Each structure stands twice: as structure tokens, then as C-alpha cells.
Coordinates of C-alpha atoms in Angstrom, one line a residue:
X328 CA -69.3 67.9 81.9
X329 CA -66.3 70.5 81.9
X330 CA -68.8 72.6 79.8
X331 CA -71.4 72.6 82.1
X332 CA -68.5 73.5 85.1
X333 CA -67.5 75.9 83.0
X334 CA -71.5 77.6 82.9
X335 CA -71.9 77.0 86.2
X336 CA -68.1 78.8 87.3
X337 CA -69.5 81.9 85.1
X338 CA -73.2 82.4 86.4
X339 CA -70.9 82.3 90.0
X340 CA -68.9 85.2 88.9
X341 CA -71.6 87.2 87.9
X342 CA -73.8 86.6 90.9
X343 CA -70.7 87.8 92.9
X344 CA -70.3 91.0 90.8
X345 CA -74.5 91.7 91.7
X346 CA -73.6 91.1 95.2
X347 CA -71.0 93.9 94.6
X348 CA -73.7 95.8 92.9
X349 CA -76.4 95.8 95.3
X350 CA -73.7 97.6 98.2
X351 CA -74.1 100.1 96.2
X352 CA -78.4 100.3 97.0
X353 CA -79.9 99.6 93.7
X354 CA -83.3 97.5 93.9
X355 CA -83.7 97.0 90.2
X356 CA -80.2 95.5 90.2
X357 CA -80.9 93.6 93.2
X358 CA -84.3 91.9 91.9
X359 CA -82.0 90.5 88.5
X360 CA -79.6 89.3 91.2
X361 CA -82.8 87.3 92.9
X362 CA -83.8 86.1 89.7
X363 CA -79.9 85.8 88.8
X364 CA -79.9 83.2 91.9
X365 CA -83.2 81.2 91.2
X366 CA -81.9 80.3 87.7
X367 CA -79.0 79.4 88.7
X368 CA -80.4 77.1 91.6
X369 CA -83.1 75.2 88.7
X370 CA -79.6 74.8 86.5
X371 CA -77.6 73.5 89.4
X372 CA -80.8 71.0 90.7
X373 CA -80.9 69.9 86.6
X374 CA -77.3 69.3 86.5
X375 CA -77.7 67.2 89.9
X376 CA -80.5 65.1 88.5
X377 CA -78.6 64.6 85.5
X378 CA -75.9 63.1 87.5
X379 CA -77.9 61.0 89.3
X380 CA -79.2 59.7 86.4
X381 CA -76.0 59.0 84.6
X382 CA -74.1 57.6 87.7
X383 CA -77.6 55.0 88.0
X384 CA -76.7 54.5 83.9
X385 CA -73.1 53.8 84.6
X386 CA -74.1 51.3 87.8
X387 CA -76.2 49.4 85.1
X388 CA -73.2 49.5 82.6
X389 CA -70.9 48.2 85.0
X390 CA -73.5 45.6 86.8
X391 CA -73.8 44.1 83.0
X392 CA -70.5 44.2 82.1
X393 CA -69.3 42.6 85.2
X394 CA -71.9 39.7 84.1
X395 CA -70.7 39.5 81.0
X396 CA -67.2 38.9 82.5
X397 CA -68.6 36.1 84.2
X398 CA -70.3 34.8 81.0
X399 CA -66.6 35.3 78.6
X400 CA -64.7 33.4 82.3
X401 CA -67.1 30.4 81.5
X402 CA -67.0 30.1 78.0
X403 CA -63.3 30.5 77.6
X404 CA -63.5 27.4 80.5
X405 CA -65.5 25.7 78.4
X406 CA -63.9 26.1 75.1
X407 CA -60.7 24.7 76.9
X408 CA -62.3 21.7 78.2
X409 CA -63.9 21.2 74.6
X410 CA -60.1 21.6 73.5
X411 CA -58.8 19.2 75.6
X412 CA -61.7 16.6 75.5
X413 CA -61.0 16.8 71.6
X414 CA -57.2 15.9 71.8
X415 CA -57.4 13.0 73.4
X416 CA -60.2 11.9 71.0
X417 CA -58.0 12.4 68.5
X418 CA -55.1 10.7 70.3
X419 CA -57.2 7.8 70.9
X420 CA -58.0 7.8 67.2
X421 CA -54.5 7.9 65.9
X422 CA -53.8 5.1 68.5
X423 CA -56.6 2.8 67.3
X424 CA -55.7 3.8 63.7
X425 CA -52.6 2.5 64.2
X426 CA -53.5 -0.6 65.9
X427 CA -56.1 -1.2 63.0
X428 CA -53.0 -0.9 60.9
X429 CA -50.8 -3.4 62.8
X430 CA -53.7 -6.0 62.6
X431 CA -54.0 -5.6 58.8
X432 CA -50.4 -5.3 58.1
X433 CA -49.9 -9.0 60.2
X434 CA -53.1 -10.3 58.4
X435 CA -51.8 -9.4 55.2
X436 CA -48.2 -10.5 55.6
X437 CA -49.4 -14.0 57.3
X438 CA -48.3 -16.3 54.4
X439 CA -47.4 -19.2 56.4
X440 CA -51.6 -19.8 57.4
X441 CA -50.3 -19.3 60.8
X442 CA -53.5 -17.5 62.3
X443 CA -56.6 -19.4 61.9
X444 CA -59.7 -17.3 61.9
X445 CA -63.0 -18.6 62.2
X446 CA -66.1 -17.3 59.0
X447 CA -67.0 -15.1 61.9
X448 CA -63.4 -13.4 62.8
X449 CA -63.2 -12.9 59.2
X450 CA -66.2 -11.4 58.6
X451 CA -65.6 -8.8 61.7
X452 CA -62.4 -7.8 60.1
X453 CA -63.3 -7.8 56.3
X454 CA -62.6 -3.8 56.7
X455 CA -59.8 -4.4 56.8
X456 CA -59.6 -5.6 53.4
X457 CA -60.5 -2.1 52.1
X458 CA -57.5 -0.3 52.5
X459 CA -56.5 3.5 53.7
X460 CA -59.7 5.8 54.0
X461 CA -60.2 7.8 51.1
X462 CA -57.6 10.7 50.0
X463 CA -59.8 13.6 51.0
X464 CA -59.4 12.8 54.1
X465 CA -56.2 11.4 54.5
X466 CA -54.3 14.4 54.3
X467 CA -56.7 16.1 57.4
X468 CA -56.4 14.1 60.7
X469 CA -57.7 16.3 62.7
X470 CA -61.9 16.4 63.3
X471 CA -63.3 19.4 61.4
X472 CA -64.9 22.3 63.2
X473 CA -68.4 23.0 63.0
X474 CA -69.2 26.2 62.3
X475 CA -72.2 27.5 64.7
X476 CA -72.5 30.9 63.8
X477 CA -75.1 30.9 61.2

């Protein structure tokens, strides 16, 4: 753009040094300086459509990055809700877990035959019987995250 300012400061100049030219009477000098302005009003109408086309390109640029905007607004949103939702999941896991644990812990330690259980209560909490969950997960609370990129 500062090229083009540059061109267009130049071709000025020497259109004022004709003008200084033709005082002087010369009509060979002042028909250059009629062609001298022609070409230099076809440059200066092709710079202005230029313009107008790259001032339409940045309006487009800017409409889509301004949706975009919106879009990024909505996911981030979105991801934090997902966050949030996925805490207390956990929470509530780690909270049953440990209730799970109580219950097994009494069961277990119940040597007096104090709580009766009918065939049916037993069956229901025959999990119980099997122990910790395995060791690969054990050491990983927390829910894995899927990976959606693919």
C-alpha cells in the first residue's frame, strides 16, 4: 500500500512539472501531459477498486471471525459445564465408594451374627464379597478422557 502511495506521489510530481512545461507553449509536451493524466486516472480508479475489494475481504474476515468468537464463547461454556458435571460425578462416586466400603467392612467384621440377611439381601450384596476393583485401576480415580479427535 505505501508502494502504491509512493507511485501514485511520483506520477503527481511529474504531472505538476508538465503543467510547468506547457507555460512554456509546447503542444508535443502538452499531449504527454494529457496522456500523463489519463494513466494516471485508470491507475488511481484500479487502486480504488482494489480497495473496495479488500475492505469487502476484510468485512468478510472480520464477519467470520467475530462468529467464530461466538462459536470458541460457547464451547469454552460448554467444556466448563462438562467440567463441572464430571466433578460431582466423581464426587458422588468416591462418596458411594466409600459407603460400599462401610457396608462391607461392617458385613465382614459382624462376628457376633448380629445382622440377619435374608438369601435375597445376600445375594444383592455378594459384590461385595469380591474385594477392591482391580489394580489398574485403582491407582486412577478419576474417569478417563475420550479422545475425539480422530
Amino acid at each position: 500500500m505505501d508502494t502504491m502511495m509512493l507511485n501514485v506521489r511520483n506520477l503527481f510530481e511529474q504531472l505538476v512539472r508538465r503543467v510547468e512545461i506547457l507555460s512554456e507553449g509546447n503542444e508535443v509536451q502538452f499531449i504527454q501531459l494529457a496522456k500523463d493524466f489519463e494513466d494516471f486516472r485508470k491507475k488511481w480508479q484500479r487502486t480504488d477498486h482494489e480497495l473496495g475489494k479488500y475492505k469487502d475481504l476484510l468485512m468478510k474476515a472480520e464477519t467470520e471471525r467475530s462468529a467464530l468468537d461466538v462459536k470458541l464463547k460457547h464451547a469454552r461454556n460448554q467444556v466448563d459445564v462438562e467440567i463441572k458435571r464430571r466433578q460431582r460425578a466423581e464426587a458422588d462416586c468416591e462418596k458411594l465408594e466409600r459407603q460400599i466400603q462401610l457396608i462391607r467392612e461392617m458385613l465382614m467384621c459382624d462376628t457376633s451374627g448380629s445382622i440377619q440377611l435374608s438369601e435375597e439381601q445376600k445375594s444383592a450384596l455378594a459384590f461385595l464379597n469380591r474385594g477392591q476393583p482391580s489394580s489398574s485401576n485403582a491407582g486412577n480415580k478419576r474417569l478417563s478422557t475420550i479422545d475425539e479427535s480422530g
